[in-house]
């Protein structure tokens, strides 16, 4: 079955700097890759997603890149702000049953 | 406006006493999911409904049951909660499976077992 690995588990960056979180997956048939942000005590919120027919997608300060050959995708946050502090999860949709397979999460800390 | 609403936000129950968590959606989505999330971990899928079709994950304990009386509502029943069932329970919806699979989550219900 699909296996998703996410790194790093914790990332601390200075406010204004960029943050990058990476995920790898195992099933080359996977086609849908969402990223979720989860603030303390709240449910996960979809912040950006990408399908396998594109290599990059941007939404203001957030971007996702996908390398299908290498089977990895990354979340890029530029000009980080205090409100970006949260846990970020990558996920991969299983091509066999369409369920989301989740990464272990990255705790992003923005230092003032 | 909240599109996936979970009630209550916080629930305290006694060991072994049945408890029901509720979820409602205003999105008219076909699929509704229940996840369990323990501290510092990724959400773990318990089961989902595709319309009226119930799909249980293989490793979901029998202690957990679900009902979906109509498109808008879905319930999670824990028949005999144990201390290990203390967690955040998340409800999510998606329009479909395979395509339009963006999942929308509720704010979760934090369950405490005493």
PDB file of C-alpha atoms in Angstrom:
ATOM      1  CA  UNK A   1       0.000   0.000   0.000  1.00  0.00           C
ATOM      2  CA  UNK A   2       0.844   3.674  -0.135  1.00  0.00           C
ATOM      3  CA  UNK A   3       3.436   4.966   2.333  1.00  0.00           C
ATOM      4  CA  UNK A   4       3.985   8.679   3.036  1.00  0.00           C
ATOM      5  CA  UNK A   5       6.980  10.118   4.844  1.00  0.00           C
ATOM      6  CA  UNK A   6       7.149  13.746   5.950  1.00  0.00           C
ATOM      7  CA  UNK A   7      10.172  15.778   7.069  1.00  0.00           C
ATOM      8  CA  UNK A   8      11.099  17.537   9.216  1.00  0.00           C
ATOM      9  CA  UNK A   9       8.955  16.771  12.253  1.00  0.00           C
ATOM     10  CA  UNK A  10       9.672  20.237  13.677  1.00  0.00           C
ATOM     11  CA  UNK A  11      10.772  23.351  11.811  1.00  0.00           C
ATOM     12  CA  UNK A  12      11.667  26.634  13.442  1.00  0.00           C
ATOM     13  CA  UNK A  13      12.210  29.683  11.215  1.00  0.00           C
ATOM     14  CA  UNK A  14      12.637  33.401  11.757  1.00  0.00           C
ATOM     15  CA  UNK A  15       9.650  35.539  10.913  1.00  0.00           C
ATOM     16  CA  UNK A  16       9.975  36.713   7.326  1.00  0.00           C
ATOM     17  CA  UNK A  17      12.095  33.751   6.238  1.00  0.00           C
ATOM     18  CA  UNK A  18      10.893  30.864   4.080  1.00  0.00           C
ATOM     19  CA  UNK A  19       9.864  27.405   5.244  1.00  0.00           C
ATOM     20  CA  UNK A  20       9.979  24.190   3.238  1.00  0.00           C
ATOM     21  CA  UNK A  21       8.370  20.883   4.219  1.00  0.00           C
ATOM     22  CA  UNK A  22       8.926  17.737   2.165  1.00  0.00           C
ATOM     23  CA  UNK A  23       6.991  14.534   1.656  1.00  0.00           C
ATOM     24  CA  UNK A  24       7.761  11.361  -0.225  1.00  0.00           C
ATOM     25  CA  UNK A  25       5.347   8.671  -1.310  1.00  0.00           C
ATOM     26  CA  UNK A  26       5.632   5.156  -2.632  1.00  0.00           C
ATOM     27  CA  UNK A  27       2.826   4.519  -5.132  1.00  0.00           C
ATOM     28  CA  UNK A  28       3.675   6.023  -8.518  1.00  0.00           C
ATOM     29  CA  UNK A  29      -0.016   5.813  -9.528  1.00  0.00           C
ATOM     30  CA  UNK A  30      -1.018   8.425  -6.932  1.00  0.00           C
ATOM     31  CA  UNK A  31      -2.488  11.580  -8.460  1.00  0.00           C
ATOM     32  CA  UNK A  32      -3.723  13.910  -5.726  1.00  0.00           C
ATOM     33  CA  UNK A  33      -1.575  15.579  -3.072  1.00  0.00           C
ATOM     34  CA  UNK A  34      -3.177  17.962  -0.553  1.00  0.00           C
ATOM     35  CA  UNK A  35      -1.576  19.931   2.267  1.00  0.00           C
ATOM     36  CA  UNK A  36      -3.444  20.646   5.492  1.00  0.00           C
ATOM     37  CA  UNK A  37      -2.773  23.184   8.224  1.00  0.00           C
ATOM     38  CA  UNK A  38      -3.952  22.370  11.719  1.00  0.00           C
ATOM     39  CA  UNK A  39      -3.972  25.013  14.417  1.00  0.00           C
ATOM     40  CA  UNK A  40      -4.087  24.038  18.058  1.00  0.00           C
ATOM     41  CA  UNK A  41      -7.484  22.679  19.051  1.00  0.00           C
ATOM     42  CA  UNK A  42      -8.927  22.933  15.539  1.00  0.00           C
ATOM     43  CA  UNK A  43      -9.599  20.616  12.633  1.00  0.00           C
ATOM     44  CA  UNK A  44      -7.225  20.405   9.656  1.00  0.00           C
ATOM     45  CA  UNK A  45      -7.793  22.995   6.958  1.00  0.00           C
ATOM     46  CA  UNK A  46      -6.856  22.440   3.326  1.00  0.00           C
ATOM     47  CA  UNK A  47      -4.407  25.145   2.302  1.00  0.00           C
ATOM     48  CA  UNK A  48      -3.255  23.972  -1.111  1.00  0.00           C
ATOM     49  CA  UNK A  49      -3.348  20.857  -3.251  1.00  0.00           C
ATOM     50  CA  UNK A  50      -1.861  19.646  -6.494  1.00  0.00           C
ATOM     51  CA  UNK A  51      -2.715  17.006  -9.041  1.00  0.00           C
ATOM     52  CA  UNK A  52      -0.202  15.016 -10.999  1.00  0.00           C
ATOM     53  CA  UNK A  53      -0.786  16.826 -14.274  1.00  0.00           C
ATOM     54  CA  UNK A  54       1.074  19.922 -12.995  1.00  0.00           C
ATOM     55  CA  UNK A  55       4.465  20.413 -11.400  1.00  0.00           C
ATOM     56  CA  UNK A  56       3.819  23.514  -9.325  1.00  0.00           C
ATOM     57  CA  UNK A  57       0.935  25.504  -7.907  1.00  0.00           C
ATOM     58  CA  UNK A  58       1.016  28.827  -6.083  1.00  0.00           C
ATOM     59  CA  UNK A  59      -1.436  30.701  -3.914  1.00  0.00           C
ATOM     60  CA  UNK A  60      -0.034  33.964  -2.580  1.00  0.00           C
ATOM     61  CA  UNK A  61       2.718  33.042  -0.088  1.00  0.00           C
ATOM     62  CA  UNK A  62       2.148  29.298  -0.391  1.00  0.00           C
ATOM     63  CA  UNK A  63       3.349  27.011  -3.151  1.00  0.00           C
ATOM     64  CA  UNK A  64       3.505  23.274  -3.712  1.00  0.00           C
ATOM     65  CA  UNK A  65       5.915  21.515  -6.067  1.00  0.00           C
ATOM     66  CA  UNK A  66       5.572  17.956  -7.288  1.00  0.00           C
ATOM     67  CA  UNK A  67       8.230  15.690  -8.731  1.00  0.00           C
ATOM     68  CA  UNK A  68       6.420  12.576  -9.972  1.00  0.00           C
ATOM     69  CA  UNK A  69       9.577  10.876 -11.147  1.00  0.00           C
ATOM     70  CA  UNK A  70      11.196  11.114  -7.734  1.00  0.00           C
ATOM     71  CA  UNK A  71       7.835  10.685  -5.951  1.00  0.00           C
ATOM     72  CA  UNK A  72       8.131  13.665  -3.700  1.00  0.00           C
ATOM     73  CA  UNK A  73       6.296  16.923  -3.180  1.00  0.00           C
ATOM     74  CA  UNK A  74       7.038  19.978  -1.071  1.00  0.00           C
ATOM     75  CA  UNK A  75       5.231  22.839   0.605  1.00  0.00           C
ATOM     76  CA  UNK A  76       6.904  26.251   0.398  1.00  0.00           C
ATOM     77  CA  UNK A  77       5.838  29.166   2.582  1.00  0.00           C
ATOM     78  CA  UNK A  78       7.501  32.492   1.887  1.00  0.00           C
ATOM     79  CA  UNK A  79       7.645  35.611   4.096  1.00  0.00           C
ATOM     80  CA  UNK A  80       6.498  33.622   7.101  1.00  0.00           C
ATOM     81  CA  UNK A  81       4.274  35.305   9.652  1.00  0.00           C
ATOM     82  CA  UNK A  82       3.352  34.414  13.255  1.00  0.00           C
ATOM     83  CA  UNK A  83      -0.048  33.121  12.113  1.00  0.00           C
ATOM     84  CA  UNK A  84       1.724  30.481  10.022  1.00  0.00           C
ATOM     85  CA  UNK A  85       2.659  28.678  13.243  1.00  0.00           C
ATOM     86  CA  UNK A  86       0.758  25.376  13.188  1.00  0.00           C
ATOM     87  CA  UNK A  87       1.122  21.691  12.382  1.00  0.00           C
ATOM     88  CA  UNK A  88       1.212  20.961   8.662  1.00  0.00           C
ATOM     89  CA  UNK A  89       0.236  17.592   7.215  1.00  0.00           C
ATOM     90  CA  UNK A  90       0.852  16.325   3.723  1.00  0.00           C
ATOM     91  CA  UNK A  91      -1.406  13.621   2.348  1.00  0.00           C
ATOM     92  CA  UNK A  92      -1.604  11.406  -0.701  1.00  0.00           C
ATOM     93  CA  UNK A  93      -4.791  10.003  -2.135  1.00  0.00           C
ATOM     94  CA  UNK A  94      -4.523   6.248  -2.492  1.00  0.00           C
ATOM     95  CA  UNK A  95      -5.228   5.287  -6.107  1.00  0.00           C
ATOM     96  CA  UNK A  96      -6.765   1.992  -4.995  1.00  0.00           C
ATOM     97  CA  UNK A  97      -9.474   3.201  -2.601  1.00  0.00           C
ATOM     98  CA  UNK A  98      -9.238   7.043  -2.792  1.00  0.00           C
ATOM     99  CA  UNK A  99      -8.520   7.340   0.925  1.00  0.00           C
ATOM    100  CA  UNK A 100      -6.038   9.932   2.159  1.00  0.00           C
ATOM    101  CA  UNK A 101      -2.748   8.562   3.452  1.00  0.00           C
ATOM    102  CA  UNK A 102      -1.284  11.105   5.839  1.00  0.00           C
ATOM    103  CA  UNK A 103       2.239  12.167   6.642  1.00  0.00           C
ATOM    104  CA  UNK A 104       3.228  12.341  10.301  1.00  0.00           C
ATOM    105  CA  UNK A 105       3.032  16.130  10.410  1.00  0.00           C
ATOM    106  CA  UNK A 106       5.455  19.030  10.792  1.00  0.00           C
ATOM    107  CA  UNK A 107       5.225  21.477  13.649  1.00  0.00           C
ATOM    108  CA  UNK A 108       6.163  24.879  12.217  1.00  0.00           C
ATOM    109  CA  UNK A 109       7.326  27.486  14.696  1.00  0.00           C
ATOM    110  CA  UNK A 110       7.740  31.085  13.576  1.00  0.00           C
ATOM    111  CA  UNK A 111      10.172  32.977  15.787  1.00  0.00           C
ATOM    112  CA  UNK A 112       9.546  36.727  16.177  1.00  0.00           C
TER     113      UNK A 112
ATOM    114  CA  UNK B   1     -19.853  30.162   7.750  1.00  0.00           C
ATOM    115  CA  UNK B   2     -19.046  26.744   9.119  1.00  0.00           C
ATOM    116  CA  UNK B   3     -19.731  24.043   6.538  1.00  0.00           C
ATOM    117  CA  UNK B   4     -18.930  20.976   8.652  1.00  0.00           C
ATOM    118  CA  UNK B   5     -20.218  21.345  12.182  1.00  0.00           C
ATOM    119  CA  UNK B   6     -19.344  19.041  15.033  1.00  0.00           C
ATOM    120  CA  UNK B   7     -21.121  18.934  18.353  1.00  0.00           C
ATOM    121  CA  UNK B   8     -20.154  19.125  21.055  1.00  0.00           C
ATOM    122  CA  UNK B   9     -16.673  20.652  20.852  1.00  0.00           C
ATOM    123  CA  UNK B  10     -15.756  19.028  24.154  1.00  0.00           C
ATOM    124  CA  UNK B  11     -17.263  15.855  25.595  1.00  0.00           C
ATOM    125  CA  UNK B  12     -16.492  14.191  28.901  1.00  0.00           C
ATOM    126  CA  UNK B  13     -17.776  10.665  29.396  1.00  0.00           C
ATOM    127  CA  UNK B  14     -17.369   7.989  31.992  1.00  0.00           C
ATOM    128  CA  UNK B  15     -15.424   4.821  31.376  1.00  0.00           C
ATOM    129  CA  UNK B  16     -17.786   2.318  29.770  1.00  0.00           C
ATOM    130  CA  UNK B  17     -20.672   4.754  29.298  1.00  0.00           C
ATOM    131  CA  UNK B  18     -21.914   4.989  25.691  1.00  0.00           C
ATOM    132  CA  UNK B  19     -21.348   8.307  24.010  1.00  0.00           C
ATOM    133  CA  UNK B  20     -22.444   9.788  20.674  1.00  0.00           C
ATOM    134  CA  UNK B  21     -20.695  12.504  18.723  1.00  0.00           C
ATOM    135  CA  UNK B  22     -22.485  14.325  15.942  1.00  0.00           C
ATOM    136  CA  UNK B  23     -21.552  15.927  12.658  1.00  0.00           C
ATOM    137  CA  UNK B  24     -23.609  17.910  10.201  1.00  0.00           C
ATOM    138  CA  UNK B  25     -22.734  19.412   6.838  1.00  0.00           C
ATOM    139  CA  UNK B  26     -24.232  22.101   4.657  1.00  0.00           C
ATOM    140  CA  UNK B  27     -22.231  21.139   1.559  1.00  0.00           C
ATOM    141  CA  UNK B  28     -24.490  18.335   0.330  1.00  0.00           C
ATOM    142  CA  UNK B  29     -21.417  16.147  -0.101  1.00  0.00           C
ATOM    143  CA  UNK B  30     -21.733  12.455  -0.820  1.00  0.00           C
ATOM    144  CA  UNK B  31     -18.923  11.279   1.431  1.00  0.00           C
ATOM    145  CA  UNK B  32     -18.624  11.702   5.178  1.00  0.00           C
ATOM    146  CA  UNK B  33     -15.625  10.516   7.186  1.00  0.00           C
ATOM    147  CA  UNK B  34     -14.813   9.975  10.849  1.00  0.00           C
ATOM    148  CA  UNK B  35     -11.206  10.261  11.974  1.00  0.00           C
ATOM    149  CA  UNK B  36      -9.568   9.761  15.350  1.00  0.00           C
ATOM    150  CA  UNK B  37      -6.599  11.974  16.145  1.00  0.00           C
ATOM    151  CA  UNK B  38      -4.390  11.529  19.188  1.00  0.00           C
ATOM    152  CA  UNK B  39      -1.934  14.095  20.383  1.00  0.00           C
ATOM    153  CA  UNK B  40       0.879  14.920  17.939  1.00  0.00           C
ATOM    154  CA  UNK B  41      -0.304  12.304  15.452  1.00  0.00           C
ATOM    155  CA  UNK B  42      -1.893  12.356  12.041  1.00  0.00           C
ATOM    156  CA  UNK B  43      -5.643  11.724  11.784  1.00  0.00           C
ATOM    157  CA  UNK B  44      -6.557   8.044  11.580  1.00  0.00           C
ATOM    158  CA  UNK B  45      -9.535   7.070   9.462  1.00  0.00           C
ATOM    159  CA  UNK B  46     -12.130   5.024  11.350  1.00  0.00           C
ATOM    160  CA  UNK B  47     -14.801   4.671   8.645  1.00  0.00           C
ATOM    161  CA  UNK B  48     -16.665   6.577   5.992  1.00  0.00           C
ATOM    162  CA  UNK B  49     -20.011   6.711   4.260  1.00  0.00           C
ATOM    163  CA  UNK B  50     -20.287   7.027   0.513  1.00  0.00           C
ATOM    164  CA  UNK B  51     -23.900   8.130   0.348  1.00  0.00           C
ATOM    165  CA  UNK B  52     -25.590   5.346   2.367  1.00  0.00           C
ATOM    166  CA  UNK B  53     -22.821   2.829   1.799  1.00  0.00           C
ATOM    167  CA  UNK B  54     -20.835   2.255   5.015  1.00  0.00           C
ATOM    168  CA  UNK B  55     -17.121   1.471   4.741  1.00  0.00           C
ATOM    169  CA  UNK B  56     -15.276   0.351   7.849  1.00  0.00           C
ATOM    170  CA  UNK B  57     -11.485   0.401   8.109  1.00  0.00           C
ATOM    171  CA  UNK B  58     -10.068  -3.032   8.867  1.00  0.00           C
ATOM    172  CA  UNK B  59      -8.432  -1.974  12.121  1.00  0.00           C
ATOM    173  CA  UNK B  60     -11.329   0.043  13.547  1.00  0.00           C
ATOM    174  CA  UNK B  61     -12.431  -1.571  16.831  1.00  0.00           C
ATOM    175  CA  UNK B  62     -15.975  -2.939  17.065  1.00  0.00           C
ATOM    176  CA  UNK B  63     -16.517  -0.481  19.907  1.00  0.00           C
ATOM    177  CA  UNK B  64     -16.899   2.239  17.275  1.00  0.00           C
ATOM    178  CA  UNK B  65     -20.075   2.449  15.210  1.00  0.00           C
ATOM    179  CA  UNK B  66     -21.557   5.047  12.909  1.00  0.00           C
ATOM    180  CA  UNK B  67     -24.943   6.112  11.576  1.00  0.00           C
ATOM    181  CA  UNK B  68     -25.882   8.360   8.692  1.00  0.00           C
ATOM    182  CA  UNK B  69     -29.633   8.926   8.764  1.00  0.00           C
ATOM    183  CA  UNK B  70     -29.551  11.425   5.902  1.00  0.00           C
ATOM    184  CA  UNK B  71     -27.121  13.320   3.671  1.00  0.00           C
ATOM    185  CA  UNK B  72     -26.523  16.090   6.200  1.00  0.00           C
ATOM    186  CA  UNK B  73     -25.902  14.192   9.426  1.00  0.00           C
ATOM    187  CA  UNK B  74     -23.502  11.535  10.586  1.00  0.00           C
ATOM    188  CA  UNK B  75     -22.981  10.156  14.091  1.00  0.00           C
ATOM    189  CA  UNK B  76     -20.129   8.381  15.807  1.00  0.00           C
ATOM    190  CA  UNK B  77     -21.184   6.017  18.576  1.00  0.00           C
ATOM    191  CA  UNK B  78     -18.650   4.662  21.047  1.00  0.00           C
ATOM    192  CA  UNK B  79     -20.373   1.806  22.828  1.00  0.00           C
ATOM    193  CA  UNK B  80     -18.042   1.371  25.796  1.00  0.00           C
ATOM    194  CA  UNK B  81     -15.381   4.078  25.904  1.00  0.00           C
ATOM    195  CA  UNK B  82     -12.044   3.133  27.383  1.00  0.00           C
ATOM    196  CA  UNK B  83      -9.269   5.411  28.553  1.00  0.00           C
ATOM    197  CA  UNK B  84      -7.479   4.740  25.280  1.00  0.00           C
ATOM    198  CA  UNK B  85     -10.363   6.252  23.323  1.00  0.00           C
ATOM    199  CA  UNK B  86      -9.643   9.721  24.639  1.00  0.00           C
ATOM    200  CA  UNK B  87      -8.779  11.719  21.535  1.00  0.00           C
ATOM    201  CA  UNK B  88      -9.925  14.389  19.114  1.00  0.00           C
ATOM    202  CA  UNK B  89     -12.601  13.045  16.770  1.00  0.00           C
ATOM    203  CA  UNK B  90     -12.774  14.730  13.401  1.00  0.00           C
ATOM    204  CA  UNK B  91     -15.586  14.634  10.887  1.00  0.00           C
ATOM    205  CA  UNK B  92     -14.848  15.433   7.255  1.00  0.00           C
ATOM    206  CA  UNK B  93     -16.738  15.493   3.983  1.00  0.00           C
ATOM    207  CA  UNK B  94     -15.886  15.353   0.305  1.00  0.00           C
ATOM    208  CA  UNK B  95     -18.094  15.759  -2.719  1.00  0.00           C
ATOM    209  CA  UNK B  96     -17.075  12.460  -4.211  1.00  0.00           C
ATOM    210  CA  UNK B  97     -14.317   9.859  -4.387  1.00  0.00           C
ATOM    211  CA  UNK B  98     -11.742   9.624  -7.133  1.00  0.00           C
ATOM    212  CA  UNK B  99     -12.540  13.127  -8.394  1.00  0.00           C
ATOM    213  CA  UNK B 100     -13.574  16.219  -6.397  1.00  0.00           C
ATOM    214  CA  UNK B 101     -11.988  14.617  -3.381  1.00  0.00           C
ATOM    215  CA  UNK B 102     -11.068  17.783  -1.492  1.00  0.00           C
ATOM    216  CA  UNK B 103     -11.865  17.043   2.128  1.00  0.00           C
ATOM    217  CA  UNK B 104     -13.449  19.614   4.439  1.00  0.00           C
ATOM    218  CA  UNK B 105     -13.000  19.090   8.163  1.00  0.00           C
ATOM    219  CA  UNK B 106     -15.042  20.146  11.127  1.00  0.00           C
ATOM    220  CA  UNK B 107     -13.466  21.670  14.216  1.00  0.00           C
ATOM    221  CA  UNK B 108     -13.455  18.333  16.000  1.00  0.00           C
ATOM    222  CA  UNK B 109     -14.797  17.004  19.274  1.00  0.00           C
ATOM    223  CA  UNK B 110     -12.301  16.523  22.073  1.00  0.00           C
ATOM    224  CA  UNK B 111     -13.344  13.422  24.009  1.00  0.00           C
ATOM    225  CA  UNK B 112     -12.184  12.891  27.578  1.00  0.00           C
ATOM    226  CA  UNK B 113     -12.834   9.568  29.329  1.00  0.00           C
ATOM    227  CA  UNK B 114     -12.857   9.613  33.129  1.00  0.00           C
TER     228      UNK B 114
END
